[in-house]
mmCIF file of N, CA and C in Angstrom:
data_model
loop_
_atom_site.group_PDB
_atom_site.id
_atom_site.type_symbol
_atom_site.label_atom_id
_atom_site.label_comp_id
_atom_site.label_asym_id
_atom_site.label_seq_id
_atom_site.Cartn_x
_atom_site.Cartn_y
_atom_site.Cartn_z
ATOM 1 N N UNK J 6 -34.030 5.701 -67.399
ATOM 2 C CA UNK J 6 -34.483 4.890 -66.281
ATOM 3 C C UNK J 6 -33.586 5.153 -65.078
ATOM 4 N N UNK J 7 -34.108 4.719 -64.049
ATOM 5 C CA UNK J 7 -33.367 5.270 -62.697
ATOM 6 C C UNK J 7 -33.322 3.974 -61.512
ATOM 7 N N UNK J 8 -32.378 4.105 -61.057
ATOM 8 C CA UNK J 8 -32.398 3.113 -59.980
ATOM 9 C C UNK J 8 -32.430 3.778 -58.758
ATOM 10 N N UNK J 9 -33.544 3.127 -57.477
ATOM 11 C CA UNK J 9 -33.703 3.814 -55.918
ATOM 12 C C UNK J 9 -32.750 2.458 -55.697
ATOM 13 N N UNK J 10 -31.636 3.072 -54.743
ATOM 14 C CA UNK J 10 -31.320 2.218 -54.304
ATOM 15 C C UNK J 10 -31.759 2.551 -52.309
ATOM 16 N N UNK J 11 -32.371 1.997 -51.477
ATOM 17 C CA UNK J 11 -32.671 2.159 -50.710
ATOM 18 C C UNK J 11 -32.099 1.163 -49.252
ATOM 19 N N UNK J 12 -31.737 2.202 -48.077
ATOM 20 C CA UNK J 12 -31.048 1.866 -47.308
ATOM 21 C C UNK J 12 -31.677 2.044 -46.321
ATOM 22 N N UNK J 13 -31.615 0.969 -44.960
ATOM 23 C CA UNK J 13 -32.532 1.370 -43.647
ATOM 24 C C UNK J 13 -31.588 1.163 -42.281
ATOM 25 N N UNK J 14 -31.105 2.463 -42.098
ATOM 26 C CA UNK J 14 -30.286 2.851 -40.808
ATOM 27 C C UNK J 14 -30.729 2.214 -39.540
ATOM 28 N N UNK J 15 -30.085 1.918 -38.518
ATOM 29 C CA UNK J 15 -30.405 1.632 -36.988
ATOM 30 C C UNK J 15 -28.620 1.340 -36.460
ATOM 31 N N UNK J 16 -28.134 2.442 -35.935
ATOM 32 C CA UNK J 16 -27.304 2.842 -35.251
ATOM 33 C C UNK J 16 -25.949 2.458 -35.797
ATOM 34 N N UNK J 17 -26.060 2.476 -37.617
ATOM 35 C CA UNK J 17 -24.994 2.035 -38.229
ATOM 36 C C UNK J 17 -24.659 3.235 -39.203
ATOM 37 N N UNK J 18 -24.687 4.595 -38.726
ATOM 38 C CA UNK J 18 -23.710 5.461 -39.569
ATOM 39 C C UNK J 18 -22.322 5.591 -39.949
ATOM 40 N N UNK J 19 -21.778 4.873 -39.270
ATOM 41 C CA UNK J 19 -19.953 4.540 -40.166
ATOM 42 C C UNK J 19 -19.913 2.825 -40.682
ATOM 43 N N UNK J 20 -20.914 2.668 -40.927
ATOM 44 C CA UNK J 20 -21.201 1.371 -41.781
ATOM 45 C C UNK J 20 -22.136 1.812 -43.280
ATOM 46 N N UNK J 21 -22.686 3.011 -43.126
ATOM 47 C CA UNK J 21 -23.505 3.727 -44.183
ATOM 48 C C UNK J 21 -22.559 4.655 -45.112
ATOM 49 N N UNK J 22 -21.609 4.993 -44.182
ATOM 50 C CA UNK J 22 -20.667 5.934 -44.281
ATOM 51 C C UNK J 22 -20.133 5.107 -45.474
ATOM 52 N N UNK J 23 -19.154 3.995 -45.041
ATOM 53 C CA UNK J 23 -18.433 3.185 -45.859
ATOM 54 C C UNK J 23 -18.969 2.261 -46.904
ATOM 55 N N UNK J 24 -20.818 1.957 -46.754
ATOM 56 C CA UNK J 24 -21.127 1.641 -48.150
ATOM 57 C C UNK J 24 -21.609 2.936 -48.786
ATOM 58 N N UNK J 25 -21.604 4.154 -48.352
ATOM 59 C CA UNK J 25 -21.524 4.949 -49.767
ATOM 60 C C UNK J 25 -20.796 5.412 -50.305
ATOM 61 N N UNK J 26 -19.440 5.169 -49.522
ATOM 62 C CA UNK J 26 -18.073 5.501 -50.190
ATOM 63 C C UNK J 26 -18.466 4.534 -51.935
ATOM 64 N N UNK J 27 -18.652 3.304 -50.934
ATOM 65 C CA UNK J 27 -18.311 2.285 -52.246
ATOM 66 C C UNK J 27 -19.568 2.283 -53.309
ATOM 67 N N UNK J 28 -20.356 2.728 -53.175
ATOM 68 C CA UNK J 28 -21.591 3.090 -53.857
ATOM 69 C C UNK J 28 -21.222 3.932 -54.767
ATOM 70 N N UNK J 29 -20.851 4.877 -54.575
ATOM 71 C CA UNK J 29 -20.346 5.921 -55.126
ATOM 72 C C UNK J 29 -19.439 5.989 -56.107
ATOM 73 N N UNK J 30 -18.368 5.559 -55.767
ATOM 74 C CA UNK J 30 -16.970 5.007 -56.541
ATOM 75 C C UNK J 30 -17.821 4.021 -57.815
ATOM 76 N N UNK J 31 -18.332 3.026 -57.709
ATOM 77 C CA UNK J 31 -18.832 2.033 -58.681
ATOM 78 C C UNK J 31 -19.683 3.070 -59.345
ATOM 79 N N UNK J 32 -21.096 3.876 -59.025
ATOM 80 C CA UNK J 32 -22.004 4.237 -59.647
ATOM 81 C C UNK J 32 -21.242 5.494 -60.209
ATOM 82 N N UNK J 33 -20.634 6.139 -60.095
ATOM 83 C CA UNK J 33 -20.472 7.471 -60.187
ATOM 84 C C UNK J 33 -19.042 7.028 -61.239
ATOM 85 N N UNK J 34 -19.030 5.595 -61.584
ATOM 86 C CA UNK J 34 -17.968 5.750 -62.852
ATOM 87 C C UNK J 34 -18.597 4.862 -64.053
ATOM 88 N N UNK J 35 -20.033 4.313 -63.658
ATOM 89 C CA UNK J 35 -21.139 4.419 -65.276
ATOM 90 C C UNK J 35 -21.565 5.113 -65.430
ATOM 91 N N UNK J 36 -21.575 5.052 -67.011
ATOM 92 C CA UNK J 36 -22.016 5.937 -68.189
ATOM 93 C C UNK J 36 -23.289 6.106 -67.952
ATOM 94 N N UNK J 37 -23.738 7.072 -67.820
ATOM 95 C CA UNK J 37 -25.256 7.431 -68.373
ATOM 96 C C UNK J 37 -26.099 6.359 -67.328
ATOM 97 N N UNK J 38 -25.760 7.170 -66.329
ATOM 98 C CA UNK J 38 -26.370 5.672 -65.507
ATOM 99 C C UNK J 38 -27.127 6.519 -64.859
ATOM 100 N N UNK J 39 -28.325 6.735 -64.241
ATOM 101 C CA UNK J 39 -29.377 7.678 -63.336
ATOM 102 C C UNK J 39 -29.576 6.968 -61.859
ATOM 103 N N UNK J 40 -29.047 7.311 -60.574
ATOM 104 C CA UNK J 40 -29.641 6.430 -59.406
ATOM 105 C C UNK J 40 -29.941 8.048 -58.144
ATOM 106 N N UNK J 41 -30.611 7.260 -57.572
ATOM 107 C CA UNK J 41 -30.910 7.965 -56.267
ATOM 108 C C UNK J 41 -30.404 6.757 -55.101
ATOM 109 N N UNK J 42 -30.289 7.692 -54.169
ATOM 110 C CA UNK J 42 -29.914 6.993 -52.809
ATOM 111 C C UNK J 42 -30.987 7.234 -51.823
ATOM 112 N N UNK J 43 -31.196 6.478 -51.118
ATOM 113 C CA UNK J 43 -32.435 7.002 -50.017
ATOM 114 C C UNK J 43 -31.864 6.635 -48.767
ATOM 115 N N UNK J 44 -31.758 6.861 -47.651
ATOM 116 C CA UNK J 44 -31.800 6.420 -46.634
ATOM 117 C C UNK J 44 -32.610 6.890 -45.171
ATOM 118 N N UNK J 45 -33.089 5.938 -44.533
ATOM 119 C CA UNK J 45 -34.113 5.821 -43.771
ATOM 120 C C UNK J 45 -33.807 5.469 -42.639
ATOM 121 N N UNK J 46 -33.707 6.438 -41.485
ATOM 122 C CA UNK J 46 -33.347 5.990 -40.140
ATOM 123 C C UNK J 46 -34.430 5.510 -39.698
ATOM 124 N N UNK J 47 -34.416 4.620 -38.883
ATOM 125 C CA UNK J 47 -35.244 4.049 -38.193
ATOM 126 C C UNK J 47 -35.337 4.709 -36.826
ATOM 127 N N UNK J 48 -35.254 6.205 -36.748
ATOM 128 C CA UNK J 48 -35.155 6.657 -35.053
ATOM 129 C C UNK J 48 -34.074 5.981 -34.186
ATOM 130 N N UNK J 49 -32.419 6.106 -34.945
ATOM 131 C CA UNK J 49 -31.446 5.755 -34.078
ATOM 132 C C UNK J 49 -31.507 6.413 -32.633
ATOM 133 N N UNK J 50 -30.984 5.691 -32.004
ATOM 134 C CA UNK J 50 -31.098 6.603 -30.372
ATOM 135 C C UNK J 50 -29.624 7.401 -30.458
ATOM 136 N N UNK J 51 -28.468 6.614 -31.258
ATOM 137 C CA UNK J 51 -27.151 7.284 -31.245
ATOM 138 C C UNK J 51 -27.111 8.619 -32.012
ATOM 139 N N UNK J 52 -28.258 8.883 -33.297
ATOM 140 C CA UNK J 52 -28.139 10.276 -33.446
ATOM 141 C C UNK J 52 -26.882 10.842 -34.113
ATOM 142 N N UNK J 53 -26.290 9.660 -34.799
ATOM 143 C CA UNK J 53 -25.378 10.178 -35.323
ATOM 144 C C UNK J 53 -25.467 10.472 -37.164
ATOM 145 N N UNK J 54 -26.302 9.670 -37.418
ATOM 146 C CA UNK J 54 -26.561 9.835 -39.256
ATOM 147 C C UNK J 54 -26.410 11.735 -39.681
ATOM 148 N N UNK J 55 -26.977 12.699 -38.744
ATOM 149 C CA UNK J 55 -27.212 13.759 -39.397
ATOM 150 C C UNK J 55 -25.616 14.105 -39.708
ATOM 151 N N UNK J 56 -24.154 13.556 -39.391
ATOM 152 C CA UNK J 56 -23.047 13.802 -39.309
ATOM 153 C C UNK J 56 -22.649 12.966 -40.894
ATOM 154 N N UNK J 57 -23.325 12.121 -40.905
ATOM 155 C CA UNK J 57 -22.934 11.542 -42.575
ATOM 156 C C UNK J 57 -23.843 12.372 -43.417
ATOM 157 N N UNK J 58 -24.761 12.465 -43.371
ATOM 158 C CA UNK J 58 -25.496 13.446 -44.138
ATOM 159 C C UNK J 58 -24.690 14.509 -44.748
ATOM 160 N N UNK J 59 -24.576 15.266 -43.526
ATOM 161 C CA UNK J 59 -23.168 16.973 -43.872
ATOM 162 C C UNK J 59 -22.093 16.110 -44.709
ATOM 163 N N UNK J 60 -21.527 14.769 -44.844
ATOM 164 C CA UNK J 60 -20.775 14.374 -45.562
ATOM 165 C C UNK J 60 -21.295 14.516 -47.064
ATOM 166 N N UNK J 61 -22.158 13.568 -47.658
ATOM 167 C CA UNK J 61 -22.765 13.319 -48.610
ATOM 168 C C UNK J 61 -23.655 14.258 -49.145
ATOM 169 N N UNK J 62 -23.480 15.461 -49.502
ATOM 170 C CA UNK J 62 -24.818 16.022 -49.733
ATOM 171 C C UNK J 62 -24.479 16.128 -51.235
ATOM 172 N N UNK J 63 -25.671 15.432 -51.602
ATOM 173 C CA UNK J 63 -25.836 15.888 -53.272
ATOM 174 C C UNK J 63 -26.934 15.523 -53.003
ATOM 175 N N UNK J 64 -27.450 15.595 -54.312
ATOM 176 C CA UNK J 64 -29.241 16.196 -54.692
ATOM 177 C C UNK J 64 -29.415 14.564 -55.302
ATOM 178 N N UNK J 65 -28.837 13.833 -55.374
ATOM 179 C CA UNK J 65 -29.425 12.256 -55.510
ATOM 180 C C UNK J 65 -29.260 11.415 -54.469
ATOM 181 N N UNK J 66 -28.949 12.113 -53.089
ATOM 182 C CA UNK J 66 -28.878 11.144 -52.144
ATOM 183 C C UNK J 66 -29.671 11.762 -51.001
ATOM 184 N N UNK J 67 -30.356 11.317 -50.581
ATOM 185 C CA UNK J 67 -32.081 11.698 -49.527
ATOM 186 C C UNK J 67 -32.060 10.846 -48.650
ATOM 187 N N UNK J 68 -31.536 11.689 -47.187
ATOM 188 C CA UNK J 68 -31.818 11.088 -46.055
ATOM 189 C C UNK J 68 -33.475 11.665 -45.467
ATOM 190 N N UNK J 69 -34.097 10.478 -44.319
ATOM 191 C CA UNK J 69 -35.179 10.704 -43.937
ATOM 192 C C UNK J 69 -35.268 10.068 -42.569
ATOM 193 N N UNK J 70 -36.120 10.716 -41.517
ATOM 194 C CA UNK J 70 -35.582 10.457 -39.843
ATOM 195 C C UNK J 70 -36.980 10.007 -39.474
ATOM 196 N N UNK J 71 -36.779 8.586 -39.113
ATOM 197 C CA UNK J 71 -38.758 8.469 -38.717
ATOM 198 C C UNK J 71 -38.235 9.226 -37.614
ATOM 199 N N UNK J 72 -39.814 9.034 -36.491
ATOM 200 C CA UNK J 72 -39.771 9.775 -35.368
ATOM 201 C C UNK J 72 -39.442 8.391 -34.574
ATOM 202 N N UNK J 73 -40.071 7.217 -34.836
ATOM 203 C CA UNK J 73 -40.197 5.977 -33.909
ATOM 204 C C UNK J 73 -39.583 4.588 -34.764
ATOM 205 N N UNK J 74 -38.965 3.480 -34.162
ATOM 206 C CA UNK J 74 -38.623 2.101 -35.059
ATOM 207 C C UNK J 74 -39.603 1.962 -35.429
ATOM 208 N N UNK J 75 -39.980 1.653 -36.706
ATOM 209 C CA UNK J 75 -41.072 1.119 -37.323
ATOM 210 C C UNK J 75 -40.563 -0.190 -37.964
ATOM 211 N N UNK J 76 -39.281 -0.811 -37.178
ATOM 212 C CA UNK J 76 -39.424 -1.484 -37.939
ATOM 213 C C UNK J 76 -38.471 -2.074 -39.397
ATOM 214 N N UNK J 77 -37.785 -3.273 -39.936
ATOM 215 C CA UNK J 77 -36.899 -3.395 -40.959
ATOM 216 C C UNK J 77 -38.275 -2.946 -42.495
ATOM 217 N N UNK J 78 -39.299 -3.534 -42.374
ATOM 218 C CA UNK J 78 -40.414 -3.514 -43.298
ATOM 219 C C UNK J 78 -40.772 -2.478 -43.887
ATOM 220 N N UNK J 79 -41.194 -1.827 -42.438
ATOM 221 C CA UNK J 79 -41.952 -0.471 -42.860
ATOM 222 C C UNK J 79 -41.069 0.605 -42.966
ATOM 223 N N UNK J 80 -39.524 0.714 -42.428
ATOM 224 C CA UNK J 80 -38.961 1.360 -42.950
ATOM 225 C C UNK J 80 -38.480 1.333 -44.701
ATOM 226 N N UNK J 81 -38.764 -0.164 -45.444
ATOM 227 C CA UNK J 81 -38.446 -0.128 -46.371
ATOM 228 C C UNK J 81 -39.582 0.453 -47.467
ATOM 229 N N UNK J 82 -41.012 0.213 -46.570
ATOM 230 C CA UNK J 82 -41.891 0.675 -47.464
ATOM 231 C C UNK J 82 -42.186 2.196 -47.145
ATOM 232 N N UNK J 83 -41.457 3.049 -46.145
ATOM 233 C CA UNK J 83 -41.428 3.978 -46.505
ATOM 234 C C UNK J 83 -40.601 4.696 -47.733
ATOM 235 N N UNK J 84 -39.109 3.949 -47.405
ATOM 236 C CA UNK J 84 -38.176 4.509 -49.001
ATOM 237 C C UNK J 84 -39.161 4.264 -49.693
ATOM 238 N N UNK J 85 -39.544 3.264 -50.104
ATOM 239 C CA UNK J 85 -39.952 3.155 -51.253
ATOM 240 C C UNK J 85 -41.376 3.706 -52.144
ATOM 241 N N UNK J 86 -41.767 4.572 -50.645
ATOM 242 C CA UNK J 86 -42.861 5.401 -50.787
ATOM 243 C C UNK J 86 -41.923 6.942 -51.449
ATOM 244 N N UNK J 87 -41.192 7.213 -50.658
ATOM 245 C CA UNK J 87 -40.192 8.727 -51.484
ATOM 246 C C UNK J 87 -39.306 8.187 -52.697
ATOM 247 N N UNK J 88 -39.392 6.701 -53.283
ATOM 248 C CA UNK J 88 -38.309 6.745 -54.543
ATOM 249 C C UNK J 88 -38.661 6.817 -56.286
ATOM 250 N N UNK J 89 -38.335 7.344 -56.700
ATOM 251 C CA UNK J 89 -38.477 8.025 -57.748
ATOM 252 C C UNK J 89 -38.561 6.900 -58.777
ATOM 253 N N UNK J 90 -37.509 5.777 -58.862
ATOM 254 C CA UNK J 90 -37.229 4.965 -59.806
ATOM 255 C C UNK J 90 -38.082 4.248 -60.446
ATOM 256 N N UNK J 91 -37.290 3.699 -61.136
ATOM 257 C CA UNK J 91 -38.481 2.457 -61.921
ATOM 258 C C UNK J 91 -37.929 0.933 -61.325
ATOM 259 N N UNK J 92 -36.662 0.995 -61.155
ATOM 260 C CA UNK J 92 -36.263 -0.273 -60.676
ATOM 261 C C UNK J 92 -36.080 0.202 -58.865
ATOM 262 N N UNK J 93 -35.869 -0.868 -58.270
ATOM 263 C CA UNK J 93 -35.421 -0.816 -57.119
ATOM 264 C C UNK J 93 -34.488 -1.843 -56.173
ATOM 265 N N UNK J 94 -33.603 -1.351 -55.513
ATOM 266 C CA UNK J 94 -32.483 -2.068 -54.627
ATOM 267 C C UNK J 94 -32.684 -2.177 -53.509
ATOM 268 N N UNK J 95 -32.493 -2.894 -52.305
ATOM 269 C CA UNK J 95 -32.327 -2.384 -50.923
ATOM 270 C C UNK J 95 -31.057 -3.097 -50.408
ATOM 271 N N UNK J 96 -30.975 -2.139 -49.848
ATOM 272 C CA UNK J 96 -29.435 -2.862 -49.434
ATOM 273 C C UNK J 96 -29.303 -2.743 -48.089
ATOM 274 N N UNK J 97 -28.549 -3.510 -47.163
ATOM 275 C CA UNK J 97 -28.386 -3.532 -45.697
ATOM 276 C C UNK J 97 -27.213 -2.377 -45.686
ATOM 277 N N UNK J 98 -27.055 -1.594 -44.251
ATOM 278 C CA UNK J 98 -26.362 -0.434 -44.218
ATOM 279 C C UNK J 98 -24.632 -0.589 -44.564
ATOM 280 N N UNK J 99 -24.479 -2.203 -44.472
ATOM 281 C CA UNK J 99 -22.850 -2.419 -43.959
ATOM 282 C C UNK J 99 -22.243 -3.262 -45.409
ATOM 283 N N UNK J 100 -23.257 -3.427 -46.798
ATOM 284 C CA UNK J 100 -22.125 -3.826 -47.979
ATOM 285 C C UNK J 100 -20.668 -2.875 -48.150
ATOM 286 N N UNK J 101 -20.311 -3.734 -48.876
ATOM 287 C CA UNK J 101 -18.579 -2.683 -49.422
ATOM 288 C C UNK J 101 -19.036 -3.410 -51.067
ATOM 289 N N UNK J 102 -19.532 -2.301 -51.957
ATOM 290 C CA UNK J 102 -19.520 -2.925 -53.056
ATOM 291 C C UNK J 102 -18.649 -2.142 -53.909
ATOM 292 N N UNK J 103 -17.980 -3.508 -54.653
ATOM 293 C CA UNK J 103 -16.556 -3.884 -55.017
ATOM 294 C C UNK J 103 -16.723 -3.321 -57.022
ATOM 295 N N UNK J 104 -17.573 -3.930 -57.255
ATOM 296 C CA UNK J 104 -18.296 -3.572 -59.032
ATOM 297 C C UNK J 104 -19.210 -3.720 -59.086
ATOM 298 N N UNK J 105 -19.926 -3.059 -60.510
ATOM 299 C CA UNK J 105 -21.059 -2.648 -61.287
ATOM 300 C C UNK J 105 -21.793 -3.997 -60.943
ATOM 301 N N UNK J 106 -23.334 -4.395 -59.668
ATOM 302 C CA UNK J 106 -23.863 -5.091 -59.952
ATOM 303 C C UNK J 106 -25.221 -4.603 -60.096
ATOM 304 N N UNK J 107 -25.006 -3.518 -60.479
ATOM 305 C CA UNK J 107 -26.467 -3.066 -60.891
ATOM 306 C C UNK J 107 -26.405 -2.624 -62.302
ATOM 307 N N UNK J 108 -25.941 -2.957 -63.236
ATOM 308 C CA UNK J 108 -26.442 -2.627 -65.001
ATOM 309 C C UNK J 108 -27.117 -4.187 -64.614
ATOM 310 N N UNK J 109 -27.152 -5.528 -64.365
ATOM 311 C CA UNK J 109 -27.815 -6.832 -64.509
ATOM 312 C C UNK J 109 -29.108 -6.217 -64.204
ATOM 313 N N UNK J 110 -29.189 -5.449 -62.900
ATOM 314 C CA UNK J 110 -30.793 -5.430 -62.943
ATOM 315 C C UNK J 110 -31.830 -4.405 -63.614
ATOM 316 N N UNK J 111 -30.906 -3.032 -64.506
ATOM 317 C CA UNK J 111 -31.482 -2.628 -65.003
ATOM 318 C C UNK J 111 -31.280 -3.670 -66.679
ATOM 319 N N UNK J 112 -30.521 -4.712 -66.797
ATOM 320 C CA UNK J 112 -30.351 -4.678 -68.417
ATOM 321 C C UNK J 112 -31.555 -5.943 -67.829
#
């Protein structure tokens, strides 16, 4: 099983930056654990996400650039149109997560 955890950008790339530090650190030290990352600009005007991107590149974390704001909603129902999982997260761009609170929602 897999968890999307899904994120919706608007001019907060060193706030995305620093929850995937912490994303990372927590997920990337369970066992046998499967997640994807998504994140979804909402057409920042600052233009800076493609600079965290070149940070983060692995093959479970998928950035995506509307052309126009669509929006907190419809940006979420777009992730959740590209996520793979069976469960799903969304998270605002600026958590710092501290421990594992995602085995509760897959157990």
């Amino acid at each position: 099983m897999t968890l999307s955890i899904i994120i919706i950008n608007y001019n907060l790339a060193k706030e995305i930056e620093n929850c995937l530090n912490s994303l990372l650190l927590v997920l990337d030290s369970l066992k046998d654990f499967r997640y994807e990352i998504i994140i979804v600009d909402n057409n920042s005007p600052d233009k800076k996400l493609p600079e965290t991107e070149k940070i983060f590149k692995q093959d479970n974390i998928k950035f995506y650039y509307l052309d126009e704001n669509v929006g907190f909603g419809k940006g979420c129902n777009y992730g959740f149109a590209k996520a793979n999982g069976k469960y799903l997260c969304f998270l605002n761009p600026d958590p710092i997560i501290r421990e594992d609170i995602f085995s509760p929602i897959i157990d």
